[in-house]
Tab-separated table of C-alpha atoms and ligand atoms in Angstrom:
chain	number	residue	atom	x	y	z
F	1	MET	CA	4.512	-5.410	15.494
F	2	ALA	CA	2.742	-4.319	12.494
F	3	LEU	CA	4.309	-1.555	10.255
F	4	LEU	CA	2.270	1.642	9.673
F	5	ALA	CA	2.471	3.639	6.301
F	6	PRO	CA	0.527	7.038	5.877
F	7	SER	CA	-0.828	7.295	2.592
F	8	ILE	CA	0.220	11.035	1.301
F	9	LEU	CA	-2.937	11.041	-0.952
F	10	SER	CA	-4.574	12.777	2.212
F	11	ALA	CA	-1.849	15.381	2.686
F	12	ASP	CA	-2.053	18.931	2.054
F	13	PHE	CA	-0.258	19.161	-1.497
F	14	GLY	CA	0.168	23.002	-0.915
F	15	ASN	CA	2.346	22.182	2.249
F	16	LEU	CA	3.732	18.962	0.789
F	17	ASP	CA	7.311	19.295	2.245
F	18	ARG	CA	5.937	19.965	5.664
F	19	ASP	CA	3.794	16.884	5.579
F	20	ILE	CA	6.582	14.684	4.442
F	21	ASP	CA	8.846	15.922	6.986
F	22	MET	CA	6.125	15.286	9.786
F	23	ILE	CA	6.475	11.513	8.395
F	24	ASN	CA	9.971	11.633	8.395
F	25	ASN	CA	9.988	12.624	12.161
F	26	SER	CA	7.108	10.411	13.236
F	27	GLU	CA	6.984	6.878	14.374
F	28	ALA	CA	5.630	5.812	10.966
F	29	ASP	CA	7.381	3.123	9.001
F	30	TRP	CA	6.713	3.827	5.450
F	31	PHE	CA	5.380	6.316	3.184
F	32	HIS	CA	2.506	4.931	0.897
F	33	ILE	CA	2.173	6.691	-2.201
F	34	ASP	CA	-1.001	6.234	-4.562
F	35	VAL	CA	-0.736	6.877	-8.145
F	36	MET	CA	-3.941	6.762	-10.077
F	37	ASP	CA	-4.607	7.307	-13.881
F	38	GLY	CA	-8.229	7.959	-14.152
F	39	VAL	CA	-8.838	4.840	-16.042
F	40	PHE	CA	-8.261	1.838	-13.897
F	41	VAL	CA	-9.919	3.762	-11.110
F	42	PRO	CA	-12.260	7.208	-11.507
F	43	ASN	CA	-9.486	9.603	-10.210
F	44	ILE	CA	-6.012	10.986	-10.933
F	45	SER	CA	-3.867	11.523	-8.207
F	46	PHE	CA	-0.217	12.958	-9.451
F	47	GLY	CA	2.700	11.732	-11.548
F	48	PHE	CA	6.178	11.468	-11.710
F	49	PRO	CA	7.253	15.140	-10.862
F	50	VAL	CA	5.407	14.955	-7.745
F	51	LEU	CA	6.968	11.704	-6.983
F	52	GLU	CA	10.345	12.637	-7.681
F	53	ALA	CA	9.513	15.649	-5.230
F	54	VAL	CA	8.526	13.369	-2.735
F	55	ASN	CA	11.805	11.008	-2.943
F	56	LYS	CA	14.023	14.076	-2.352
F	57	LYS	CA	12.501	14.660	0.867
F	58	ALA	CA	11.111	11.403	2.090
F	59	LYS	CA	13.596	9.559	4.322
F	60	LYS	CA	11.660	6.226	4.636
F	61	ILE	CA	10.758	3.285	2.557
F	62	LYS	CA	8.626	4.361	-0.313
F	63	ASP	CA	5.722	2.040	-0.873
F	64	THR	CA	4.200	2.970	-3.992
F	65	HIS	CA	0.836	1.561	-5.003
F	66	LEU	CA	-0.145	1.698	-8.746
F	67	MET	CA	-3.911	2.116	-9.738
F	68	ILE	CA	-3.168	2.089	-13.314
F	69	VAL	CA	-3.581	0.193	-16.402
F	70	ASN	CA	-0.543	-1.226	-18.185
F	71	PRO	CA	1.800	-0.533	-15.358
F	72	ASP	CA	4.720	-2.489	-17.462
F	73	ARG	CA	5.264	0.458	-19.322
F	74	TYR	CA	6.501	2.671	-16.431
F	75	VAL	CA	8.313	0.128	-14.057
F	76	GLU	CA	11.883	1.591	-15.032
F	77	THR	CA	10.503	5.162	-14.316
F	78	PHE	CA	9.084	4.271	-11.076
F	79	LYS	CA	12.289	2.944	-10.066
F	80	LYS	CA	14.043	6.100	-11.181
F	81	SER	CA	11.369	8.246	-8.947
F	82	GLY	CA	12.688	6.273	-5.843
F	83	ALA	CA	10.258	3.375	-5.446
F	84	ASP	CA	11.288	0.635	-2.915
F	85	TYR	CA	8.088	-1.307	-3.446
F	86	LEU	CA	6.222	-1.416	-6.386
F	87	THR	CA	2.624	-2.880	-5.960
F	88	ILE	CA	0.388	-3.464	-9.297
F	89	HIS	CA	-3.237	-4.575	-9.236
F	90	TYR	CA	-4.158	-8.150	-9.878
F	91	GLU	CA	-6.986	-6.786	-11.900
F	92	ALA	CA	-4.739	-4.629	-14.103
F	93	CYS	CA	-2.401	-7.265	-15.260
F	94	VAL	CA	-2.890	-9.923	-18.006
F	95	HIS	CA	0.549	-11.235	-17.687
F	96	LEU	CA	1.089	-10.680	-13.987
F	97	HIS	CA	4.034	-13.328	-13.527
F	98	ARG	CA	5.814	-11.570	-16.118
F	99	THR	CA	5.158	-7.895	-14.517
F	100	VAL	CA	6.298	-9.051	-10.954
F	101	GLN	CA	9.409	-10.295	-12.482
F	102	VAL	CA	10.316	-7.118	-14.152
F	103	ILE	CA	9.561	-5.249	-10.935
F	104	LYS	CA	12.137	-7.332	-9.073
F	105	ASN	CA	14.799	-7.300	-11.955
F	106	ALA	CA	14.600	-3.826	-11.992
F	107	GLY	CA	15.396	-3.843	-8.171
F	108	MET	CA	12.288	-3.175	-6.245
F	109	LYS	CA	10.157	-5.313	-4.016
F	110	ALA	CA	7.124	-6.520	-5.838
F	111	GLY	CA	3.605	-6.146	-4.458
F	112	VAL	CA	0.177	-7.578	-6.030
F	113	ALA	CA	-2.917	-5.711	-5.016
F	114	LEU	CA	-6.528	-7.246	-4.773
F	115	ASN	CA	-9.842	-5.317	-5.182
F	116	PRO	CA	-12.407	-6.001	-2.292
F	117	HIS	CA	-14.420	-8.672	-4.553
F	118	THR	CA	-11.032	-10.731	-5.777
F	119	PHE	CA	-10.734	-14.129	-4.501
F	120	ILE	CA	-7.281	-14.468	-2.223
F	121	ARG	CA	-6.777	-18.128	-3.744
F	122	LEU	CA	-6.260	-16.546	-7.196
F	123	LEU	CA	-2.681	-15.809	-5.740
F	124	GLU	CA	-1.991	-19.526	-5.204
F	125	ASP	CA	0.410	-19.852	-8.040
F	126	ILE	CA	2.279	-16.693	-7.459
F	127	ILE	CA	2.350	-16.101	-3.964
F	128	GLN	CA	5.855	-17.461	-3.400
F	129	ASP	CA	7.353	-14.855	-6.182
F	130	VAL	CA	5.901	-11.737	-4.410
F	131	ASP	CA	6.959	-9.639	-1.701
F	132	LEU	CA	3.825	-8.024	-0.575
F	133	VAL	CA	-0.141	-8.749	-0.738
F	134	LEU	CA	-1.997	-5.501	-0.871
F	135	ILE	CA	-5.580	-6.306	0.172
F	136	MET	CA	-7.920	-3.367	-0.773
F	137	SER	CA	-10.237	-2.821	2.142
F	138	VAL	CA	-12.174	0.113	0.057
F	139	ASN	CA	-12.638	0.307	-3.601
F	140	PRO	CA	-9.760	1.939	-4.935
F	141	GLY	CA	-9.520	5.474	-5.868
F	142	PHE	CA	-10.357	7.830	-3.043
F	143	GLY	CA	-9.329	8.438	0.482
F	144	GLY	CA	-11.680	8.479	3.346
F	145	GLN	CA	-14.045	5.706	2.353
F	146	LYS	CA	-15.715	3.520	4.972
F	147	PHE	CA	-13.637	0.117	5.807
F	148	ILE	CA	-15.012	-2.999	4.293
F	149	GLU	CA	-15.581	-5.163	7.065
F	150	ASN	CA	-15.286	-8.471	4.770
F	151	THR	CA	-11.133	-7.540	4.878
F	152	TYR	CA	-10.895	-9.489	8.209
F	153	GLY	CA	-11.559	-12.718	6.668
F	154	LYS	CA	-9.384	-11.895	3.729
F	155	VAL	CA	-6.575	-11.214	5.787
F	156	ALA	CA	-6.703	-14.417	7.371
F	157	ASP	CA	-7.101	-16.411	4.021
F	158	THR	CA	-4.128	-14.562	2.851
F	159	LYS	CA	-2.379	-15.283	5.972
F	160	ASP	CA	-3.173	-19.263	5.599
F	161	LEU	CA	-2.179	-19.359	1.989
F	162	ILE	CA	1.341	-17.561	2.707
F	163	ILE	CA	1.779	-20.154	5.293
F	164	GLN	CA	0.627	-23.204	3.334
F	165	LYS	CA	3.015	-22.169	0.200
F	166	ASN	CA	6.022	-21.187	2.527
F	167	SER	CA	5.771	-17.583	1.143
F	168	TYR	CA	7.523	-14.686	2.887
F	169	ALA	CA	5.207	-11.989	1.566
F	170	LEU	CA	4.053	-9.254	3.729
F	171	ILE	CA	0.147	-8.666	3.964
F	172	GLU	CA	-0.842	-4.955	3.649
F	173	VAL	CA	-4.113	-3.562	4.321
F	174	ASP	CA	-5.314	-0.089	2.459
F	175	GLY	CA	-8.222	1.766	2.998
F	176	GLY	CA	-10.438	3.031	5.886
F	177	VAL	CA	-8.047	1.938	8.365
F	178	THR	CA	-8.769	3.504	12.039
F	179	LEU	CA	-7.993	3.626	15.675
F	180	ASP	CA	-10.907	1.267	16.134
F	181	ASN	CA	-9.839	-1.774	13.260
F	182	ALA	CA	-6.263	-1.311	13.625
F	183	LYS	CA	-5.646	-3.721	15.848
F	184	LYS	CA	-7.850	-6.167	14.880
F	185	LEU	CA	-6.286	-6.102	11.454
F	186	ALA	CA	-3.020	-6.648	12.873
F	187	ASP	CA	-4.475	-9.573	15.217
F	188	ALA	CA	-5.997	-11.172	11.876
F	189	GLY	CA	-2.374	-11.170	10.271
F	190	ALA	CA	-1.776	-7.794	8.657
F	191	ASP	CA	2.044	-6.862	8.684
F	192	VAL	CA	1.482	-3.358	7.058
F	193	LEU	CA	-1.527	-0.961	7.712
F	194	VAL	CA	-2.076	2.155	5.517
F	195	ALA	CA	-3.917	5.020	6.889
F	196	GLY	CA	-4.472	8.326	4.789
F	197	SER	CA	-7.263	10.298	6.252
F	198	THR	CA	-7.190	8.892	9.761
F	199	VAL	CA	-3.561	10.628	10.004
F	200	PHE	CA	-3.911	13.665	7.802
F	201	ASN	CA	-7.424	14.805	8.796
F	202	ALA	CA	-6.573	14.119	12.480
F	203	GLU	CA	-5.937	17.603	14.699
F	204	ASP	CA	-2.118	16.528	15.623
F	205	PRO	CA	-1.150	13.768	12.933
F	206	LEU	CA	1.968	13.146	14.840
F	207	ARG	CA	0.399	12.042	17.814
F	208	MET	CA	-2.388	9.911	15.740
F	209	ILE	CA	0.609	8.027	14.257
F	210	LYS	CA	1.921	7.600	17.832
F	211	ASP	CA	-1.547	6.470	18.891
F	212	LEU	CA	-2.016	3.888	15.825
F	213	LYS	CA	1.392	2.434	16.342
F	214	GLU	CA	0.557	2.004	20.099
F	215	ARG	CA	-2.623	0.121	18.974
F	216	ILE	CA	-0.834	-2.207	16.712
F	217	LYS	CA	1.796	-3.254	19.214
F	218	SER	CA	1.170	-6.875	20.106
K	1	DX5	C1	-7.012	4.206	-2.136
K	1	DX5	C2	-6.043	4.199	-1.788
K	1	DX5	C3	-5.714	4.255	-0.315
K	1	DX5	C4	-5.901	5.717	0.335
K	1	DX5	C5	-6.444	5.315	1.807
K	1	DX5	O1	-7.363	3.939	-3.500
K	1	DX5	O2	-4.983	3.465	-2.475
K	1	DX5	O3	-4.079	4.466	-0.314
K	1	DX5	O4	-5.064	6.545	0.358
K	1	DX5	O5	-6.908	6.412	2.297
K	1	DX5	P1	-7.862	6.016	3.746
K	1	DX5	O6	-6.860	5.726	4.746
K	1	DX5	O7	-8.534	7.672	3.825
K	1	DX5	O8	-8.990	5.341	3.440
K	2	ZN	ZN1	-3.227	2.954	-1.646
C-alpha cells in the first residue's frame, strides 16, 4: 500500500498548529515539507524557524523537499530542524554523489528529486545510494498545478531502474495528485504520494486523507 504525505505548503499558516494536528490525527503517513529559496524556483516558502515549529508539533516522518541551490550548506541545520528524509534536486547539485553521502552521514535518509524534463536514467550510477527518488509531476515552485500525464511512464521507468540495479529506493510522486490519479500512480509503482491542495482545499481534509488512502490500497 502506498504512503500518503500531505504537503504543508497548502496548509493555513495562520493556523499551522491546527493543520499539523489534523495530519497527526489522520491516516496520513508522512509530513511533506517544501523549502523554496526563490532562486532554484520562482517562489519562497519558509525557513528554519517555521521548520522548528513544525518539528515540535509533528508526530510523523518529516519528508523535507529542498528546492534550493547549494543544499550542502544547510544539511546539518535541516537535521537539527527535524528532517527524517532530506531530498535535494538533481538539477541543483553539481556533486550529487557527495551531497547524498553528506545527508546520510548526518543521519538522514537521502532523496533525489527530478524535474519533469529530467531523464530518469541519469540516476543509473547513483540509484543504489539513494533512499528515495522524488518525481516531480508538476514544475516545482507552487501548489495547485495541473498534473503532467507523462509522469506515469517516468514512474514505471524508475521502477525498472530500481529493480535492474537492486536498489531499495522508494518512488515518490509530487504535484497535482488527486483522487483521480492516485490509484494509477500507485499501480505504476509509486510508493509515496504527496498531496497539497487536494488535501487542504478539501471541505473536510481528514476525510480527503481517508479517501486518498482508500484509493491507494492495493
Ligand atoms: C511543488 C511542491 C509540492 C506541492 C504539491 O513545488 O514540491 O510538494 O506542495 O502541491 P499540490 O499537491 O497542490 O500540487
Ligand atoms: Zn514537494
